[in-house]
mmCIF file of C-alpha atoms in Angstrom:
data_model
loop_
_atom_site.group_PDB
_atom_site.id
_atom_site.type_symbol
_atom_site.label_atom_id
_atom_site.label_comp_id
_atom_site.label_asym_id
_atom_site.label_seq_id
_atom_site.Cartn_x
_atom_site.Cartn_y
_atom_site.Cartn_z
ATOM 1 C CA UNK A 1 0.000 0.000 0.000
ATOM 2 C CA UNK A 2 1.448 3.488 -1.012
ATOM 3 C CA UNK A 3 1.896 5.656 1.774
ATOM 4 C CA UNK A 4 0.122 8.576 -0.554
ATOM 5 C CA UNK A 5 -2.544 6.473 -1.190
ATOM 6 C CA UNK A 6 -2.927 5.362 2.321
ATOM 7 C CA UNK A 7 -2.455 8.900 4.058
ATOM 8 C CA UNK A 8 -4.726 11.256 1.445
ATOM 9 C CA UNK A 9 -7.286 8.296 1.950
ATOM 10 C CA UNK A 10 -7.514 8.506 5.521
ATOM 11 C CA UNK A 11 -7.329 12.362 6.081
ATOM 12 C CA UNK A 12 -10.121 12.387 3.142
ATOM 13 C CA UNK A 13 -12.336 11.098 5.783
ATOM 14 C CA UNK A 14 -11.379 13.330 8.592
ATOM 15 C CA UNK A 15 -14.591 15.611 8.136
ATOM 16 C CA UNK A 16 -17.132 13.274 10.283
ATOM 17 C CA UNK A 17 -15.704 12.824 14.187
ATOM 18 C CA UNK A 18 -11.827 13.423 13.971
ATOM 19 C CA UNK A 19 -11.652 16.952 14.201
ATOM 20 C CA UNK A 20 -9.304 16.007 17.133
ATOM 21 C CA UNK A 21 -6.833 14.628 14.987
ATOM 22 C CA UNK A 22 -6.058 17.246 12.914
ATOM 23 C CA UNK A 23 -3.396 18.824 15.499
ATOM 24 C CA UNK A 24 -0.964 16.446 13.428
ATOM 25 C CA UNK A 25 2.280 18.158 15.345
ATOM 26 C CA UNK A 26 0.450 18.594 18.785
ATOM 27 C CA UNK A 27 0.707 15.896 21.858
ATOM 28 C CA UNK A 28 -1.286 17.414 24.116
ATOM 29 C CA UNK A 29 -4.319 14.799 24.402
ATOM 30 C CA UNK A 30 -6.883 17.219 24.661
ATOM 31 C CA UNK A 31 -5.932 18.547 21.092
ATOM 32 C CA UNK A 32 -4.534 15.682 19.278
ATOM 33 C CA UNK A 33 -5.012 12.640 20.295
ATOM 34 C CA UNK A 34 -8.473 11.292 21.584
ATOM 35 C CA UNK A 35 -10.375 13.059 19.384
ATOM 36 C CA UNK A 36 -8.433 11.338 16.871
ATOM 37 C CA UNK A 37 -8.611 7.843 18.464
ATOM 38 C CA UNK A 38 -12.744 8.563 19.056
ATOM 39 C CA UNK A 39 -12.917 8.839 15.399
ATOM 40 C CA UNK A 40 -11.304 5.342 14.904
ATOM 41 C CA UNK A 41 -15.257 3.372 14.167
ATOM 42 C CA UNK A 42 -15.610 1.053 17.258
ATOM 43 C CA UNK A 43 -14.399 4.102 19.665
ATOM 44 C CA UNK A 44 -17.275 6.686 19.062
ATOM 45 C CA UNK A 45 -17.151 6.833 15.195
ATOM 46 C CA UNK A 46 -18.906 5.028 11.947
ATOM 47 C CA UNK A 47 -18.760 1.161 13.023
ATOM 48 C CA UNK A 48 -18.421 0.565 9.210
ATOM 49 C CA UNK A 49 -15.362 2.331 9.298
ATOM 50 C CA UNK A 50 -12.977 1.062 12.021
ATOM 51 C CA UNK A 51 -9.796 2.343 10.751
ATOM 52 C CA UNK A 52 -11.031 6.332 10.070
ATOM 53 C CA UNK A 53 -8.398 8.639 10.846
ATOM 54 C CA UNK A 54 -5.637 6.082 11.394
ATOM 55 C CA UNK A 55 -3.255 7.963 9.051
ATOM 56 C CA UNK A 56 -3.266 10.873 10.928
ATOM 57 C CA UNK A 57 -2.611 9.120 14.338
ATOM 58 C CA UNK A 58 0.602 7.631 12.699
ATOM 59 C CA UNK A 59 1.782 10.850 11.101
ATOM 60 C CA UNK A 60 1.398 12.116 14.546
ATOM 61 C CA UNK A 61 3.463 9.066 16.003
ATOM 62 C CA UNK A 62 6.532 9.227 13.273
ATOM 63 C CA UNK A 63 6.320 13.094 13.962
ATOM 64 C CA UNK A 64 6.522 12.546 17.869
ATOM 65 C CA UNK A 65 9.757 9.911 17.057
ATOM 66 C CA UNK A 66 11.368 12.922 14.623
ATOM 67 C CA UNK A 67 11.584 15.206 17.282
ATOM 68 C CA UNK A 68 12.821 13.021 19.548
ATOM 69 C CA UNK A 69 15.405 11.715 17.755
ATOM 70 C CA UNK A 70 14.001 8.498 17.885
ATOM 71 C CA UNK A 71 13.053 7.473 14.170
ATOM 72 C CA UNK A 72 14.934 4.503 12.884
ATOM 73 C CA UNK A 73 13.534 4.773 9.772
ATOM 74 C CA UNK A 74 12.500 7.591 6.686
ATOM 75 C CA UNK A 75 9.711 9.374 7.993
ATOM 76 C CA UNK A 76 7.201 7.225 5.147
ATOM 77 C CA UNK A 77 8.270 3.864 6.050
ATOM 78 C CA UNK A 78 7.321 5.067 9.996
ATOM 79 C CA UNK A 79 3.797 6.086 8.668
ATOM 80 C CA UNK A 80 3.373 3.122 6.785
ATOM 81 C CA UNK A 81 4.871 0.539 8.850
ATOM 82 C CA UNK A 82 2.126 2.078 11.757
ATOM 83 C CA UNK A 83 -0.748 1.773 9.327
ATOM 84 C CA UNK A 84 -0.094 -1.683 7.814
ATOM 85 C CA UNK A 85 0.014 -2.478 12.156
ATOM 86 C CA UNK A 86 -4.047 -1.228 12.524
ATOM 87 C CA UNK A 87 -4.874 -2.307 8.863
ATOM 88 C CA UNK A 88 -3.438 -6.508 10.227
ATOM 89 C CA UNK A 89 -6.156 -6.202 12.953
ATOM 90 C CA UNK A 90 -8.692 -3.649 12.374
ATOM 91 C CA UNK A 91 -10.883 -4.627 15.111
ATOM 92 C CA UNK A 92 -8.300 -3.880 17.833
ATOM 93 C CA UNK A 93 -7.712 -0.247 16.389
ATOM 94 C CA UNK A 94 -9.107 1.327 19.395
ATOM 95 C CA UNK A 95 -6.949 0.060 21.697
ATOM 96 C CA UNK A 96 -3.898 0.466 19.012
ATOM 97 C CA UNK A 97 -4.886 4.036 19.253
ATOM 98 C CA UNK A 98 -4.952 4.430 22.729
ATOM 99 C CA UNK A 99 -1.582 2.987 23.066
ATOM 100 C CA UNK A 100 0.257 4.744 20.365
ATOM 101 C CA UNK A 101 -1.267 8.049 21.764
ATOM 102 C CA UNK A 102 0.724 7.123 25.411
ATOM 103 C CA UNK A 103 3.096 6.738 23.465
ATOM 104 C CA UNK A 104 2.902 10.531 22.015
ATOM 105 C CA UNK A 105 2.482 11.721 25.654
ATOM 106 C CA UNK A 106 4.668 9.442 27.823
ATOM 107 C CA UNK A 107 8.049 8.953 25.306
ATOM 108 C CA UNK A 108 10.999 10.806 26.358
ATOM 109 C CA UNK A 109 13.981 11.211 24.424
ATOM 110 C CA UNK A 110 15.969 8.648 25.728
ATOM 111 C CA UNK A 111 13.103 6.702 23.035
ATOM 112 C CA UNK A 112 12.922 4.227 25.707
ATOM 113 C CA UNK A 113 9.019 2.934 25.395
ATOM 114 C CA UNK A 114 7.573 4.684 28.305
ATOM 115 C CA UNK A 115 6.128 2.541 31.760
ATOM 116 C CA UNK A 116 3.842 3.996 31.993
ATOM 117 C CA UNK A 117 2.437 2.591 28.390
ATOM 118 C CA UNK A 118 2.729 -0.694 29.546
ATOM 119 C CA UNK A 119 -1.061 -1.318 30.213
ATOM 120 C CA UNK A 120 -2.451 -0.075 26.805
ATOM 121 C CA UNK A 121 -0.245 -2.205 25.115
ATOM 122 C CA UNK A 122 -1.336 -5.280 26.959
ATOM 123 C CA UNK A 123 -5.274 -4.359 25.927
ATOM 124 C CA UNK A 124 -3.919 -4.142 22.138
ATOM 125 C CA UNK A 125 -2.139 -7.587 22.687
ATOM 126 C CA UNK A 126 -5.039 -8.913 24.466
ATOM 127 C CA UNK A 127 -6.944 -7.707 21.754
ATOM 128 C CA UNK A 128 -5.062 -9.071 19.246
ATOM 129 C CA UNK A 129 -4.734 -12.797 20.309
ATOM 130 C CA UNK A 130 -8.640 -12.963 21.976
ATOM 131 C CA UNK A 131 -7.140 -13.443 25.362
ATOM 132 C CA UNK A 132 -4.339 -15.903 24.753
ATOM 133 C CA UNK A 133 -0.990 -15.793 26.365
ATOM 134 C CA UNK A 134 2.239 -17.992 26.432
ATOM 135 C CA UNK A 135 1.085 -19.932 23.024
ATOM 136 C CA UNK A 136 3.508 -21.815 21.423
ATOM 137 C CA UNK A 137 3.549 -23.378 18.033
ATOM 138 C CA UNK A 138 5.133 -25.715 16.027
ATOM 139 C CA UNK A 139 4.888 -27.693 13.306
ATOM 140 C CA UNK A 140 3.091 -31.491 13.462
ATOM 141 C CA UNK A 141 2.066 -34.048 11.304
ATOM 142 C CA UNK A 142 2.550 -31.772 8.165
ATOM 143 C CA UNK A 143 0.396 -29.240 9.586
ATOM 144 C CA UNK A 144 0.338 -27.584 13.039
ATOM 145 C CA UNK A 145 -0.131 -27.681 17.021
ATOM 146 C CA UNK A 146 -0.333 -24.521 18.992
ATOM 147 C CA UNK A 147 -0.941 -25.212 23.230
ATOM 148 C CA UNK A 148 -1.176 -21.986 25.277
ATOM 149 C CA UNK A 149 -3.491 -20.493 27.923
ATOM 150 C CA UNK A 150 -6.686 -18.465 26.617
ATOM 151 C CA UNK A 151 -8.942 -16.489 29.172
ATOM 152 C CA UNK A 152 -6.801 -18.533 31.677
ATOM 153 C CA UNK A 153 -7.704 -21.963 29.999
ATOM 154 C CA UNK A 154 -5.546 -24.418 29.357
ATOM 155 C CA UNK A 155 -5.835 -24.957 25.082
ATOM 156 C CA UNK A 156 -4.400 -26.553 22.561
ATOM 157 C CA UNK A 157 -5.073 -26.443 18.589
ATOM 158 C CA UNK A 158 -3.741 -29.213 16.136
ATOM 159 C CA UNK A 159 -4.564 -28.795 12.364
ATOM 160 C CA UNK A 160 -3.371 -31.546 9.584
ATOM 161 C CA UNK A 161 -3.908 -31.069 5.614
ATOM 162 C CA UNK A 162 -6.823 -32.650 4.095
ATOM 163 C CA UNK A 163 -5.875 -34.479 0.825
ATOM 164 C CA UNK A 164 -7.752 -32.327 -1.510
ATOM 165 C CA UNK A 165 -7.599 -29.058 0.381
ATOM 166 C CA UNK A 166 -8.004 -27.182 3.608
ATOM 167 C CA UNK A 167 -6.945 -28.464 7.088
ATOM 168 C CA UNK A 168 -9.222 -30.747 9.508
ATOM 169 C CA UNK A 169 -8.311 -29.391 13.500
ATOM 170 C CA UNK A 170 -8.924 -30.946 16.647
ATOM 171 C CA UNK A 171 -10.016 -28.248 19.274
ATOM 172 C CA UNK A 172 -8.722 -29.103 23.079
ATOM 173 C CA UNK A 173 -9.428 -27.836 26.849
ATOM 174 C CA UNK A 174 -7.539 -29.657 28.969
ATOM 175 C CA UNK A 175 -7.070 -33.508 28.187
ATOM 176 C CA UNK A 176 -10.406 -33.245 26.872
ATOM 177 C CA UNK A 177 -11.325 -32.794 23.079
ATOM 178 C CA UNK A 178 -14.149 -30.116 22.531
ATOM 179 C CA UNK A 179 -14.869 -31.239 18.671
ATOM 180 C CA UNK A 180 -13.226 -30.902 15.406
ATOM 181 C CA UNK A 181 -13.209 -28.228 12.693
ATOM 182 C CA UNK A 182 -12.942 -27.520 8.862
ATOM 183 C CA UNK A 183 -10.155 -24.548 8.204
ATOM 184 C CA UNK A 184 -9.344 -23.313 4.722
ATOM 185 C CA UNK A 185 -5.776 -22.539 6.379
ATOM 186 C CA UNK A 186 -3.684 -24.082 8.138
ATOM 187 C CA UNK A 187 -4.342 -21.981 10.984
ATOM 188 C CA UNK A 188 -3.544 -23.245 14.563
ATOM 189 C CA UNK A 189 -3.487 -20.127 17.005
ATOM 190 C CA UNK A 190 -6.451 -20.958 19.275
ATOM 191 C CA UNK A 191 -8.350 -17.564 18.926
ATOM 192 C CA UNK A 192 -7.770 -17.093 14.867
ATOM 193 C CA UNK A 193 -8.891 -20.345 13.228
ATOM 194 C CA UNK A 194 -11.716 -22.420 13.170
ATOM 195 C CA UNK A 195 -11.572 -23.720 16.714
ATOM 196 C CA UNK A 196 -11.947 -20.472 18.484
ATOM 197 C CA UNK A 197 -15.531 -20.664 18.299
ATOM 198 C CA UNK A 198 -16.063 -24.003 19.868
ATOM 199 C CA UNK A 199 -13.545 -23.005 22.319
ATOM 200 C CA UNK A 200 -14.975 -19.978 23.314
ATOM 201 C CA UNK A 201 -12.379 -17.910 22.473
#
């Protein structure tokens, strides 16, 4: 995705609730930064349109870095490289939002990622992986197993190929089995493929 593309897009739509992000080089919160992340669909704006405003929130995070000193990249690749992150899981841009903004506030510039942060970023990674922690994965039986803890359950997800296509995965709490599942993907993380909904997750 061009950065051009992706950034004119974005600030296109900036007309209908994100009047707070258009303080692209302030960090005060009041000016820049919730109103920004309450125009981001789920958070207070159009649910059709989740990732509204995004662009601006990462111009202001690449800006923040720039001034800082703390920009490891070109000032584009920053921009796009924090898009592409809300565009891989639009549903958890809210709380993307909310952490890149402490970010904004909180970063000093010794670009050490602030403390204080640490608690937004565990919503987004919550978010993100539907409650599972400590998964790990690796490959079985030509497909996959993934065993990890989700919403403090024990879980474990093992997908093999079918011979024509697709994968056929066995859904576990525990020791016990839960049921099996048809994926299009080889897909084993417990909250992403076809198990999560007979697990709950």
């Amino acid at each position: 995705m061009a950065f051009i593309q992706l950034f004119g897009a974005a600030c296109s739509a900036q007309g209908s609730g994100n009047a707070g992000a258009g303080g692209a080089t302030s960090t005060s919160s009041s000016e820049s930064g919730l109103g920004g992340i309450g125009g981001l669909g789920g958070a207070g704006g159009a649910a059709d349109e989740p990732l509204e405003g995004v662009a601006t929130i990462c111009f202001n995070v690449c800006d923040s870095l720039q001034q800082r000193g703390c920009l490891l990249s070109s000032f584009e690749d920053c921009v796009t490289n924090c898009i592409e992150t809300f565009v891989s899981v639009p549903e958890c841009a809210r709380e993307r939002a909310v952490y890149e903004q402490c970010l904004i506030d909180e970063r000093t510039a010794d670009c050490a990622e602030p403390a204080v942060c640490a608690e937004s970023l565990a919503a987004w990674q919550y978010c993100t992986t539907g409650g599972c922690v400590d998964v790990l994965c690796s490959p079985k039986n030509g497909g996959c197993s993934c065993k990890g803890t989700c919403l403090d359950r024990n879980v474990t997800v093992e997908c093999v190929p079918n011979d024509d296509e697709g994968a056929t995965c066995t859904c576990k709490e525990g020791s016990t089995t839960v049921g099996t599942c048809q994926s299009e993907l080889i897909a084993c993380f417990p909250s992403k493929g076809c198990c999560a909904p007979l697990l709950n997750l």
